């Protein structure tokens, strides 16, 4: 006899949209909502994407990319800086450079280029991708590329090759060992300074291996084509104060360096702008951009020098909210004497698919993709690999997710997964990476098929019959 379908206990009258922190600009959830059936939806203009339906149709684990979110965030960010430059009478120019290390997928890069982003690369392999796009005439010939990171001979050779082809490509001096070759470069160059300050970030700045110390920067022999002074405070900067203190301190170095290098005209403040993963009160790009421009104008005017051009590399801020990762709960195990009452085991792997969960104990915005208006249970999540670290416990607290129904799939959506996770992903226990789909203009496109056991085995040298 077939089992009778159990109806979910729906809780009426509760503001579930507010409870799950959806539709809030400051939390990057302005395009997310809950429909009348209790499903998580994403709205692009008049197009609506039902994440429960997508998970049922395409299976899980599943990653959904929303290019329109990338485009919207970049347009807003560029608009903030350009507007405040006009309001405050700032005479310098603004440049956005997307750091490719954050997410190198084509589905992220091309929308950024279409909205006017420049690029920043950190390896010869990333620059090789830029070369391919360049040679296919996929973007404006005036685009500018910053080259950061340690420079191998292969990396420097490619930089010089592309410069000879008239690409606006600028190597940033990372260490004294790079100096001899880069100062002979026939084009603009930059230099990275290791600021002698500590910011409130994930990154330990006690021992920084990047850039030249402040004293070495100020003792540099004259480099005629030095145009850019670059610094980077770290990743996921936690406070607005840290960002602004970095700008103030960097300007003091810039002002002194410009006295010996009069062609210097740009400060690149790097990346690190934080994302409110935990959906708590956080600083905003609109507020910070206003303060940065005001600070640089006041300091420049006081010093009697031209307003410097400003470059930023806020990559995580732009792309993190543009991807959602969805898992299905495949089983549960009860827990005695803990904040959570049960483990929900999902069909993917945190240690593989969302590496920051394990690497830096990242807290995520975790919500159900269906049954969002039903009775909830205090749970922890566990991945499908055979590893004790493959879990998500919200820092030892607990998650609220719907009670499971025997006859209905329960999907879990993890927001803000568009930054870094693909580049860091692995195949621990030879688990498959999630299928990846693109949601754009009301259409769905598969951009990465689900991996088979054979395709994964080939990655580890098992290419067929083995003797």
PDB file of C-alpha atoms in Angstrom, residues 81-360:
ATOM      1  CA  UNK A  81      32.422  56.593  -7.074  1.00  0.00           C
ATOM      2  CA  UNK A  82      31.703  58.647 -10.188  1.00  0.00           C
ATOM      3  CA  UNK A  83      28.818  60.436  -8.490  1.00  0.00           C
ATOM      4  CA  UNK A  84      30.830  61.373  -5.395  1.00  0.00           C
ATOM      5  CA  UNK A  85      33.745  62.538  -7.528  1.00  0.00           C
ATOM      6  CA  UNK A  86      31.339  64.933  -9.220  1.00  0.00           C
ATOM      7  CA  UNK A  87      29.653  66.004  -5.966  1.00  0.00           C
ATOM      8  CA  UNK A  88      32.953  66.772  -4.203  1.00  0.00           C
ATOM      9  CA  UNK A  89      34.700  68.261  -7.241  1.00  0.00           C
ATOM     10  CA  UNK A  90      37.278  65.483  -7.389  1.00  0.00           C
ATOM     11  CA  UNK A  91      39.496  65.790 -10.476  1.00  0.00           C
ATOM     12  CA  UNK A  92      41.010  62.302 -10.571  1.00  0.00           C
ATOM     13  CA  UNK A  93      39.634  59.382 -12.596  1.00  0.00           C
ATOM     14  CA  UNK A  94      38.101  56.156 -11.285  1.00  0.00           C
ATOM     15  CA  UNK A  95      38.993  52.650 -12.511  1.00  0.00           C
ATOM     16  CA  UNK A  96      37.510  49.335 -11.461  1.00  0.00           C
ATOM     17  CA  UNK A  97      39.807  46.298 -11.905  1.00  0.00           C
ATOM     18  CA  UNK A  98      38.261  42.882 -11.379  1.00  0.00           C
ATOM     19  CA  UNK A  99      40.733  40.443  -9.739  1.00  0.00           C
ATOM     20  CA  UNK A 100      40.371  37.234 -11.734  1.00  0.00           C
ATOM     21  CA  UNK A 101      41.525  35.029  -8.838  1.00  0.00           C
ATOM     22  CA  UNK A 102      38.137  35.597  -7.183  1.00  0.00           C
ATOM     23  CA  UNK A 103      36.330  33.666  -9.915  1.00  0.00           C
ATOM     24  CA  UNK A 104      37.864  32.879 -13.303  1.00  0.00           C
ATOM     25  CA  UNK A 105      34.745  31.362 -14.877  1.00  0.00           C
ATOM     26  CA  UNK A 106      33.782  32.816 -18.249  1.00  0.00           C
ATOM     27  CA  UNK A 107      30.224  33.339 -17.017  1.00  0.00           C
ATOM     28  CA  UNK A 108      31.583  35.816 -14.447  1.00  0.00           C
ATOM     29  CA  UNK A 109      34.312  37.509 -16.507  1.00  0.00           C
ATOM     30  CA  UNK A 110      32.325  38.376 -19.649  1.00  0.00           C
ATOM     31  CA  UNK A 111      29.445  40.180 -17.859  1.00  0.00           C
ATOM     32  CA  UNK A 112      32.007  42.282 -15.992  1.00  0.00           C
ATOM     33  CA  UNK A 113      33.788  43.230 -19.197  1.00  0.00           C
ATOM     34  CA  UNK A 114      30.469  44.133 -20.808  1.00  0.00           C
ATOM     35  CA  UNK A 115      29.832  46.650 -18.014  1.00  0.00           C
ATOM     36  CA  UNK A 116      33.218  48.363 -18.279  1.00  0.00           C
ATOM     37  CA  UNK A 117      35.442  46.497 -15.837  1.00  0.00           C
ATOM     38  CA  UNK A 118      39.200  46.389 -16.259  1.00  0.00           C
ATOM     39  CA  UNK A 119      41.091  43.294 -15.088  1.00  0.00           C
ATOM     40  CA  UNK A 120      43.746  42.271 -12.570  1.00  0.00           C
ATOM     41  CA  UNK A 121      45.646  39.000 -12.917  1.00  0.00           C
ATOM     42  CA  UNK A 122      48.108  37.203 -10.660  1.00  0.00           C
ATOM     43  CA  UNK A 123      49.593  34.456 -12.841  1.00  0.00           C
ATOM     44  CA  UNK A 124      50.641  33.670 -16.392  1.00  0.00           C
ATOM     45  CA  UNK A 125      47.709  31.247 -16.694  1.00  0.00           C
ATOM     46  CA  UNK A 126      45.189  33.945 -15.843  1.00  0.00           C
ATOM     47  CA  UNK A 127      46.911  36.273 -18.286  1.00  0.00           C
ATOM     48  CA  UNK A 128      46.704  33.551 -20.953  1.00  0.00           C
ATOM     49  CA  UNK A 129      42.914  33.641 -20.596  1.00  0.00           C
ATOM     50  CA  UNK A 130      42.989  37.419 -21.048  1.00  0.00           C
ATOM     51  CA  UNK A 131      45.113  36.919 -24.154  1.00  0.00           C
ATOM     52  CA  UNK A 132      42.516  34.553 -25.657  1.00  0.00           C
ATOM     53  CA  UNK A 133      39.696  36.993 -24.983  1.00  0.00           C
ATOM     54  CA  UNK A 134      41.829  39.835 -26.328  1.00  0.00           C
ATOM     55  CA  UNK A 135      42.610  38.003 -29.560  1.00  0.00           C
ATOM     56  CA  UNK A 136      38.938  37.139 -30.083  1.00  0.00           C
ATOM     57  CA  UNK A 137      37.972  40.839 -29.916  1.00  0.00           C
ATOM     58  CA  UNK A 138      35.653  40.180 -26.981  1.00  0.00           C
ATOM     59  CA  UNK A 139      36.270  43.506 -25.239  1.00  0.00           C
ATOM     60  CA  UNK A 140      37.257  47.129 -25.770  1.00  0.00           C
ATOM     61  CA  UNK A 141      40.865  47.587 -26.872  1.00  0.00           C
ATOM     62  CA  UNK A 142      41.285  50.308 -24.213  1.00  0.00           C
ATOM     63  CA  UNK A 143      40.831  47.883 -21.332  1.00  0.00           C
ATOM     64  CA  UNK A 144      43.650  47.993 -18.794  1.00  0.00           C
ATOM     65  CA  UNK A 145      45.187  44.930 -17.125  1.00  0.00           C
ATOM     66  CA  UNK A 146      47.154  45.033 -13.866  1.00  0.00           C
ATOM     67  CA  UNK A 147      49.628  42.179 -13.365  1.00  0.00           C
ATOM     68  CA  UNK A 148      50.178  41.375  -9.695  1.00  0.00           C
ATOM     69  CA  UNK A 149      51.686  38.377  -7.968  1.00  0.00           C
ATOM     70  CA  UNK A 150      55.212  36.904  -8.127  1.00  0.00           C
ATOM     71  CA  UNK A 151      56.574  37.145 -11.680  1.00  0.00           C
ATOM     72  CA  UNK A 152      58.030  34.026 -13.258  1.00  0.00           C
ATOM     73  CA  UNK A 153      59.951  34.407 -16.525  1.00  0.00           C
ATOM     74  CA  UNK A 154      56.968  32.881 -18.341  1.00  0.00           C
ATOM     75  CA  UNK A 155      54.666  35.490 -16.767  1.00  0.00           C
ATOM     76  CA  UNK A 156      57.013  38.380 -17.666  1.00  0.00           C
ATOM     77  CA  UNK A 157      57.465  37.088 -21.224  1.00  0.00           C
ATOM     78  CA  UNK A 158      53.695  37.092 -21.741  1.00  0.00           C
ATOM     79  CA  UNK A 159      53.354  40.583 -20.259  1.00  0.00           C
ATOM     80  CA  UNK A 160      55.963  41.893 -22.710  1.00  0.00           C
ATOM     81  CA  UNK A 161      54.377  40.021 -25.617  1.00  0.00           C
ATOM     82  CA  UNK A 162      50.964  41.567 -24.977  1.00  0.00           C
ATOM     83  CA  UNK A 163      52.460  45.022 -24.497  1.00  0.00           C
ATOM     84  CA  UNK A 164      54.055  44.719 -27.932  1.00  0.00           C
ATOM     85  CA  UNK A 165      50.572  43.943 -29.274  1.00  0.00           C
ATOM     86  CA  UNK A 166      49.390  47.275 -27.793  1.00  0.00           C
ATOM     87  CA  UNK A 167      47.463  45.899 -24.829  1.00  0.00           C
ATOM     88  CA  UNK A 168      47.340  48.401 -21.971  1.00  0.00           C
ATOM     89  CA  UNK A 169      49.064  46.038 -19.567  1.00  0.00           C
ATOM     90  CA  UNK A 170      50.813  47.209 -16.411  1.00  0.00           C
ATOM     91  CA  UNK A 171      53.137  44.990 -14.363  1.00  0.00           C
ATOM     92  CA  UNK A 172      53.141  45.782 -10.639  1.00  0.00           C
ATOM     93  CA  UNK A 173      56.557  45.352  -8.999  1.00  0.00           C
ATOM     94  CA  UNK A 174      56.129  42.836  -6.197  1.00  0.00           C
ATOM     95  CA  UNK A 175      59.696  42.401  -4.974  1.00  0.00           C
ATOM     96  CA  UNK A 176      63.222  43.710  -5.469  1.00  0.00           C
ATOM     97  CA  UNK A 177      64.021  40.610  -7.577  1.00  0.00           C
ATOM     98  CA  UNK A 178      61.502  41.761 -10.194  1.00  0.00           C
ATOM     99  CA  UNK A 179      62.866  45.286 -10.313  1.00  0.00           C
ATOM    100  CA  UNK A 180      65.739  44.773 -12.759  1.00  0.00           C
ATOM    101  CA  UNK A 181      63.574  43.444 -15.553  1.00  0.00           C
ATOM    102  CA  UNK A 182      60.415  45.483 -15.000  1.00  0.00           C
ATOM    103  CA  UNK A 183      62.188  48.882 -14.923  1.00  0.00           C
ATOM    104  CA  UNK A 184      63.231  48.146 -18.535  1.00  0.00           C
ATOM    105  CA  UNK A 185      59.604  47.580 -19.489  1.00  0.00           C
ATOM    106  CA  UNK A 186      58.389  49.819 -22.315  1.00  0.00           C
ATOM    107  CA  UNK A 187      55.127  50.910 -20.781  1.00  0.00           C
ATOM    108  CA  UNK A 188      53.572  52.082 -17.523  1.00  0.00           C
ATOM    109  CA  UNK A 189      54.493  50.146 -14.377  1.00  0.00           C
ATOM    110  CA  UNK A 190      53.346  50.086 -10.780  1.00  0.00           C
ATOM    111  CA  UNK A 191      54.803  49.140  -7.430  1.00  0.00           C
ATOM    112  CA  UNK A 192      53.204  47.418  -4.472  1.00  0.00           C
ATOM    113  CA  UNK A 193      53.843  48.729  -0.987  1.00  0.00           C
ATOM    114  CA  UNK A 194      53.490  46.697   2.185  1.00  0.00           C
ATOM    115  CA  UNK A 195      51.731  49.238   4.390  1.00  0.00           C
ATOM    116  CA  UNK A 196      52.962  49.218   7.962  1.00  0.00           C
ATOM    117  CA  UNK A 197      49.463  49.024   9.443  1.00  0.00           C
ATOM    118  CA  UNK A 198      47.172  46.217  10.519  1.00  0.00           C
ATOM    119  CA  UNK A 199      43.594  45.944   9.284  1.00  0.00           C
ATOM    120  CA  UNK A 200      40.763  43.970  10.814  1.00  0.00           C
ATOM    121  CA  UNK A 201      40.635  41.102   8.292  1.00  0.00           C
ATOM    122  CA  UNK A 202      40.939  37.320   7.953  1.00  0.00           C
ATOM    123  CA  UNK A 203      44.503  37.862   6.764  1.00  0.00           C
ATOM    124  CA  UNK A 204      47.398  37.819   9.274  1.00  0.00           C
ATOM    125  CA  UNK A 205      49.435  40.952   8.494  1.00  0.00           C
ATOM    126  CA  UNK A 206      52.178  40.290  11.049  1.00  0.00           C
ATOM    127  CA  UNK A 207      54.321  38.774   8.335  1.00  0.00           C
ATOM    128  CA  UNK A 208      53.413  39.992   4.858  1.00  0.00           C
ATOM    129  CA  UNK A 209      55.374  38.503   1.971  1.00  0.00           C
ATOM    130  CA  UNK A 210      53.834  40.817  -0.637  1.00  0.00           C
ATOM    131  CA  UNK A 211      55.152  44.164  -1.799  1.00  0.00           C
ATOM    132  CA  UNK A 212      58.101  46.310  -0.777  1.00  0.00           C
ATOM    133  CA  UNK A 213      58.414  47.755   2.750  1.00  0.00           C
ATOM    134  CA  UNK A 214      57.599  51.447   3.065  1.00  0.00           C
ATOM    135  CA  UNK A 215      61.263  52.413   3.553  1.00  0.00           C
ATOM    136  CA  UNK A 216      62.340  50.603   0.366  1.00  0.00           C
ATOM    137  CA  UNK A 217      59.516  52.249  -1.558  1.00  0.00           C
ATOM    138  CA  UNK A 218      60.617  55.721  -0.482  1.00  0.00           C
ATOM    139  CA  UNK A 219      64.278  54.936  -1.261  1.00  0.00           C
ATOM    140  CA  UNK A 220      63.543  53.799  -4.821  1.00  0.00           C
ATOM    141  CA  UNK A 221      65.743  55.205  -7.556  1.00  0.00           C
ATOM    142  CA  UNK A 222      63.755  57.184 -10.073  1.00  0.00           C
ATOM    143  CA  UNK A 223      61.566  55.066 -12.365  1.00  0.00           C
ATOM    144  CA  UNK A 224      60.382  57.309 -15.187  1.00  0.00           C
ATOM    145  CA  UNK A 225      57.354  55.208 -16.104  1.00  0.00           C
ATOM    146  CA  UNK A 226      56.095  54.571 -12.543  1.00  0.00           C
ATOM    147  CA  UNK A 227      52.381  55.425 -12.616  1.00  0.00           C
ATOM    148  CA  UNK A 228      50.680  53.335  -9.939  1.00  0.00           C
ATOM    149  CA  UNK A 229      51.189  52.752  -6.233  1.00  0.00           C
ATOM    150  CA  UNK A 230      49.318  49.657  -5.131  1.00  0.00           C
ATOM    151  CA  UNK A 231      48.553  48.189  -1.720  1.00  0.00           C
ATOM    152  CA  UNK A 232      46.261  45.482  -0.367  1.00  0.00           C
ATOM    153  CA  UNK A 233      45.037  45.285   3.222  1.00  0.00           C
ATOM    154  CA  UNK A 234      43.626  41.750   3.171  1.00  0.00           C
ATOM    155  CA  UNK A 235      40.467  39.775   2.485  1.00  0.00           C
ATOM    156  CA  UNK A 236      36.993  40.330   3.944  1.00  0.00           C
ATOM    157  CA  UNK A 237      37.845  43.544   5.796  1.00  0.00           C
ATOM    158  CA  UNK A 238      35.493  43.640   8.767  1.00  0.00           C
ATOM    159  CA  UNK A 239      35.226  47.374   9.458  1.00  0.00           C
ATOM    160  CA  UNK A 240      34.831  50.567   7.467  1.00  0.00           C
ATOM    161  CA  UNK A 241      37.429  52.141   9.748  1.00  0.00           C
ATOM    162  CA  UNK A 242      40.141  49.740   8.529  1.00  0.00           C
ATOM    163  CA  UNK A 243      39.454  50.633   4.885  1.00  0.00           C
ATOM    164  CA  UNK A 244      39.604  54.374   5.540  1.00  0.00           C
ATOM    165  CA  UNK A 245      42.701  54.182   7.750  1.00  0.00           C
ATOM    166  CA  UNK A 246      44.408  52.302   4.936  1.00  0.00           C
ATOM    167  CA  UNK A 247      43.547  55.063   2.453  1.00  0.00           C
ATOM    168  CA  UNK A 248      44.883  57.775   4.794  1.00  0.00           C
ATOM    169  CA  UNK A 249      48.133  55.935   5.483  1.00  0.00           C
ATOM    170  CA  UNK A 250      48.670  55.038   1.831  1.00  0.00           C
ATOM    171  CA  UNK A 251      48.278  58.683   0.825  1.00  0.00           C
ATOM    172  CA  UNK A 252      51.186  59.701   3.052  1.00  0.00           C
ATOM    173  CA  UNK A 253      53.413  57.224   1.152  1.00  0.00           C
ATOM    174  CA  UNK A 254      51.981  58.325  -2.202  1.00  0.00           C
ATOM    175  CA  UNK A 255      52.650  61.998  -1.434  1.00  0.00           C
ATOM    176  CA  UNK A 256      56.308  61.338  -0.582  1.00  0.00           C
ATOM    177  CA  UNK A 257      56.848  58.935  -3.493  1.00  0.00           C
ATOM    178  CA  UNK A 258      55.442  61.417  -5.973  1.00  0.00           C
ATOM    179  CA  UNK A 259      58.158  63.922  -5.075  1.00  0.00           C
ATOM    180  CA  UNK A 260      60.781  61.632  -6.641  1.00  0.00           C
ATOM    181  CA  UNK A 261      58.431  60.106  -9.236  1.00  0.00           C
ATOM    182  CA  UNK A 262      56.394  62.996 -10.703  1.00  0.00           C
ATOM    183  CA  UNK A 263      54.652  60.728 -13.238  1.00  0.00           C
ATOM    184  CA  UNK A 264      53.005  58.778 -10.431  1.00  0.00           C
ATOM    185  CA  UNK A 265      49.284  59.576 -10.659  1.00  0.00           C
ATOM    186  CA  UNK A 266      47.251  56.584  -9.376  1.00  0.00           C
ATOM    187  CA  UNK A 267      46.570  54.895  -6.043  1.00  0.00           C
ATOM    188  CA  UNK A 268      45.284  51.330  -6.293  1.00  0.00           C
ATOM    189  CA  UNK A 269      43.732  50.447  -2.935  1.00  0.00           C
ATOM    190  CA  UNK A 270      43.372  46.772  -3.876  1.00  0.00           C
ATOM    191  CA  UNK A 271      40.582  44.485  -2.735  1.00  0.00           C
ATOM    192  CA  UNK A 272      39.257  43.200   0.556  1.00  0.00           C
ATOM    193  CA  UNK A 273      35.860  44.930   0.708  1.00  0.00           C
ATOM    194  CA  UNK A 274      33.733  42.639   2.865  1.00  0.00           C
ATOM    195  CA  UNK A 275      30.535  40.745   2.141  1.00  0.00           C
ATOM    196  CA  UNK A 276      27.833  40.494   4.873  1.00  0.00           C
ATOM    197  CA  UNK A 277      27.778  36.689   4.771  1.00  0.00           C
ATOM    198  CA  UNK A 278      26.161  36.466   8.200  1.00  0.00           C
ATOM    199  CA  UNK A 279      23.478  38.989   7.255  1.00  0.00           C
ATOM    200  CA  UNK A 280      24.188  41.319  10.127  1.00  0.00           C
ATOM    201  CA  UNK A 281      24.648  45.098  10.097  1.00  0.00           C
ATOM    202  CA  UNK A 282      27.615  45.907   7.863  1.00  0.00           C
ATOM    203  CA  UNK A 283      29.209  48.860   6.115  1.00  0.00           C
ATOM    204  CA  UNK A 284      28.033  49.657   2.576  1.00  0.00           C
ATOM    205  CA  UNK A 285      29.820  50.475  -0.667  1.00  0.00           C
ATOM    206  CA  UNK A 286      27.808  53.672  -1.017  1.00  0.00           C
ATOM    207  CA  UNK A 287      28.953  55.000   2.354  1.00  0.00           C
ATOM    208  CA  UNK A 288      32.579  53.914   1.976  1.00  0.00           C
ATOM    209  CA  UNK A 289      32.961  55.294  -1.545  1.00  0.00           C
ATOM    210  CA  UNK A 290      31.769  58.714  -0.363  1.00  0.00           C
ATOM    211  CA  UNK A 291      34.263  58.755   2.502  1.00  0.00           C
ATOM    212  CA  UNK A 292      37.190  57.573   0.348  1.00  0.00           C
ATOM    213  CA  UNK A 293      36.685  60.364  -2.181  1.00  0.00           C
ATOM    214  CA  UNK A 294      36.260  62.983   0.520  1.00  0.00           C
ATOM    215  CA  UNK A 295      39.427  61.821   2.314  1.00  0.00           C
ATOM    216  CA  UNK A 296      41.558  61.792  -0.846  1.00  0.00           C
ATOM    217  CA  UNK A 297      40.296  65.216  -1.917  1.00  0.00           C
ATOM    218  CA  UNK A 298      40.993  66.809   1.468  1.00  0.00           C
ATOM    219  CA  UNK A 299      44.446  65.242   1.774  1.00  0.00           C
ATOM    220  CA  UNK A 300      45.408  66.177  -1.794  1.00  0.00           C
ATOM    221  CA  UNK A 301      44.227  69.748  -1.401  1.00  0.00           C
ATOM    222  CA  UNK A 302      46.074  70.080   1.887  1.00  0.00           C
ATOM    223  CA  UNK A 303      49.276  68.716   0.314  1.00  0.00           C
ATOM    224  CA  UNK A 304      48.865  70.931  -2.746  1.00  0.00           C
ATOM    225  CA  UNK A 305      49.015  68.074  -5.259  1.00  0.00           C
ATOM    226  CA  UNK A 306      46.679  66.850  -8.013  1.00  0.00           C
ATOM    227  CA  UNK A 307      43.896  64.522  -6.968  1.00  0.00           C
ATOM    228  CA  UNK A 308      45.219  61.014  -7.697  1.00  0.00           C
ATOM    229  CA  UNK A 309      43.381  58.633  -9.975  1.00  0.00           C
ATOM    230  CA  UNK A 310      41.779  55.861  -7.953  1.00  0.00           C
ATOM    231  CA  UNK A 311      41.721  52.135  -8.766  1.00  0.00           C
ATOM    232  CA  UNK A 312      39.954  49.486  -6.705  1.00  0.00           C
ATOM    233  CA  UNK A 313      39.871  45.688  -6.937  1.00  0.00           C
ATOM    234  CA  UNK A 314      36.782  44.739  -4.925  1.00  0.00           C
ATOM    235  CA  UNK A 315      36.103  41.344  -6.491  1.00  0.00           C
ATOM    236  CA  UNK A 316      34.452  39.360  -3.712  1.00  0.00           C
ATOM    237  CA  UNK A 317      31.977  42.190  -3.155  1.00  0.00           C
ATOM    238  CA  UNK A 318      30.913  42.111  -6.814  1.00  0.00           C
ATOM    239  CA  UNK A 319      30.610  38.390  -7.524  1.00  0.00           C
ATOM    240  CA  UNK A 320      29.890  36.555  -4.241  1.00  0.00           C
ATOM    241  CA  UNK A 321      26.108  37.256  -4.281  1.00  0.00           C
ATOM    242  CA  UNK A 322      25.783  36.152  -7.923  1.00  0.00           C
ATOM    243  CA  UNK A 323      25.896  32.405  -7.204  1.00  0.00           C
ATOM    244  CA  UNK A 324      23.791  30.113  -5.031  1.00  0.00           C
ATOM    245  CA  UNK A 325      24.751  26.534  -4.142  1.00  0.00           C
ATOM    246  CA  UNK A 326      21.905  24.083  -3.534  1.00  0.00           C
ATOM    247  CA  UNK A 327      22.078  20.710  -1.787  1.00  0.00           C
ATOM    248  CA  UNK A 328      19.476  18.059  -1.026  1.00  0.00           C
ATOM    249  CA  UNK A 329      19.150  16.584   2.454  1.00  0.00           C
ATOM    250  CA  UNK A 330      19.590  12.817   2.057  1.00  0.00           C
ATOM    251  CA  UNK A 331      19.372  11.680   5.680  1.00  0.00           C
ATOM    252  CA  UNK A 332      19.425  12.819   9.286  1.00  0.00           C
ATOM    253  CA  UNK A 333      21.031  11.693  12.539  1.00  0.00           C
ATOM    254  CA  UNK A 334      19.902  12.776  15.982  1.00  0.00           C
ATOM    255  CA  UNK A 335      22.350  14.559  18.295  1.00  0.00           C
ATOM    256  CA  UNK A 336      22.343  14.339  22.084  1.00  0.00           C
ATOM    257  CA  UNK A 337      23.242  17.310  24.281  1.00  0.00           C
ATOM    258  CA  UNK A 338      24.174  19.910  21.631  1.00  0.00           C
ATOM    259  CA  UNK A 339      22.878  23.234  20.336  1.00  0.00           C
ATOM    260  CA  UNK A 340      21.513  21.378  17.315  1.00  0.00           C
ATOM    261  CA  UNK A 341      19.048  18.498  17.584  1.00  0.00           C
ATOM    262  CA  UNK A 342      20.076  16.638  14.431  1.00  0.00           C
ATOM    263  CA  UNK A 343      22.591  16.354  11.623  1.00  0.00           C
ATOM    264  CA  UNK A 344      21.140  16.911   8.153  1.00  0.00           C
ATOM    265  CA  UNK A 345      23.435  15.081   5.728  1.00  0.00           C
ATOM    266  CA  UNK A 346      23.463  16.655   2.268  1.00  0.00           C
ATOM    267  CA  UNK A 347      24.385  15.197  -1.118  1.00  0.00           C
ATOM    268  CA  UNK A 348      27.374  17.487  -1.648  1.00  0.00           C
ATOM    269  CA  UNK A 349      30.566  18.345   0.183  1.00  0.00           C
ATOM    270  CA  UNK A 350      31.501  21.499   2.052  1.00  0.00           C
ATOM    271  CA  UNK A 351      35.164  20.503   2.113  1.00  0.00           C
ATOM    272  CA  UNK A 352      35.103  20.172  -1.695  1.00  0.00           C
ATOM    273  CA  UNK A 353      32.533  22.641  -3.033  1.00  0.00           C
ATOM    274  CA  UNK A 354      32.696  25.435  -0.429  1.00  0.00           C
ATOM    275  CA  UNK A 355      36.304  25.202   0.678  1.00  0.00           C
ATOM    276  CA  UNK A 356      36.203  28.350   2.826  1.00  0.00           C
ATOM    277  CA  UNK A 357      33.849  26.514   5.186  1.00  0.00           C
ATOM    278  CA  UNK A 358      36.806  24.367   6.187  1.00  0.00           C
ATOM    279  CA  UNK A 359      39.737  26.697   5.364  1.00  0.00           C
ATOM    280  CA  UNK A 360      38.715  29.894   7.183  1.00  0.00           C
TER     281      UNK A 360
END
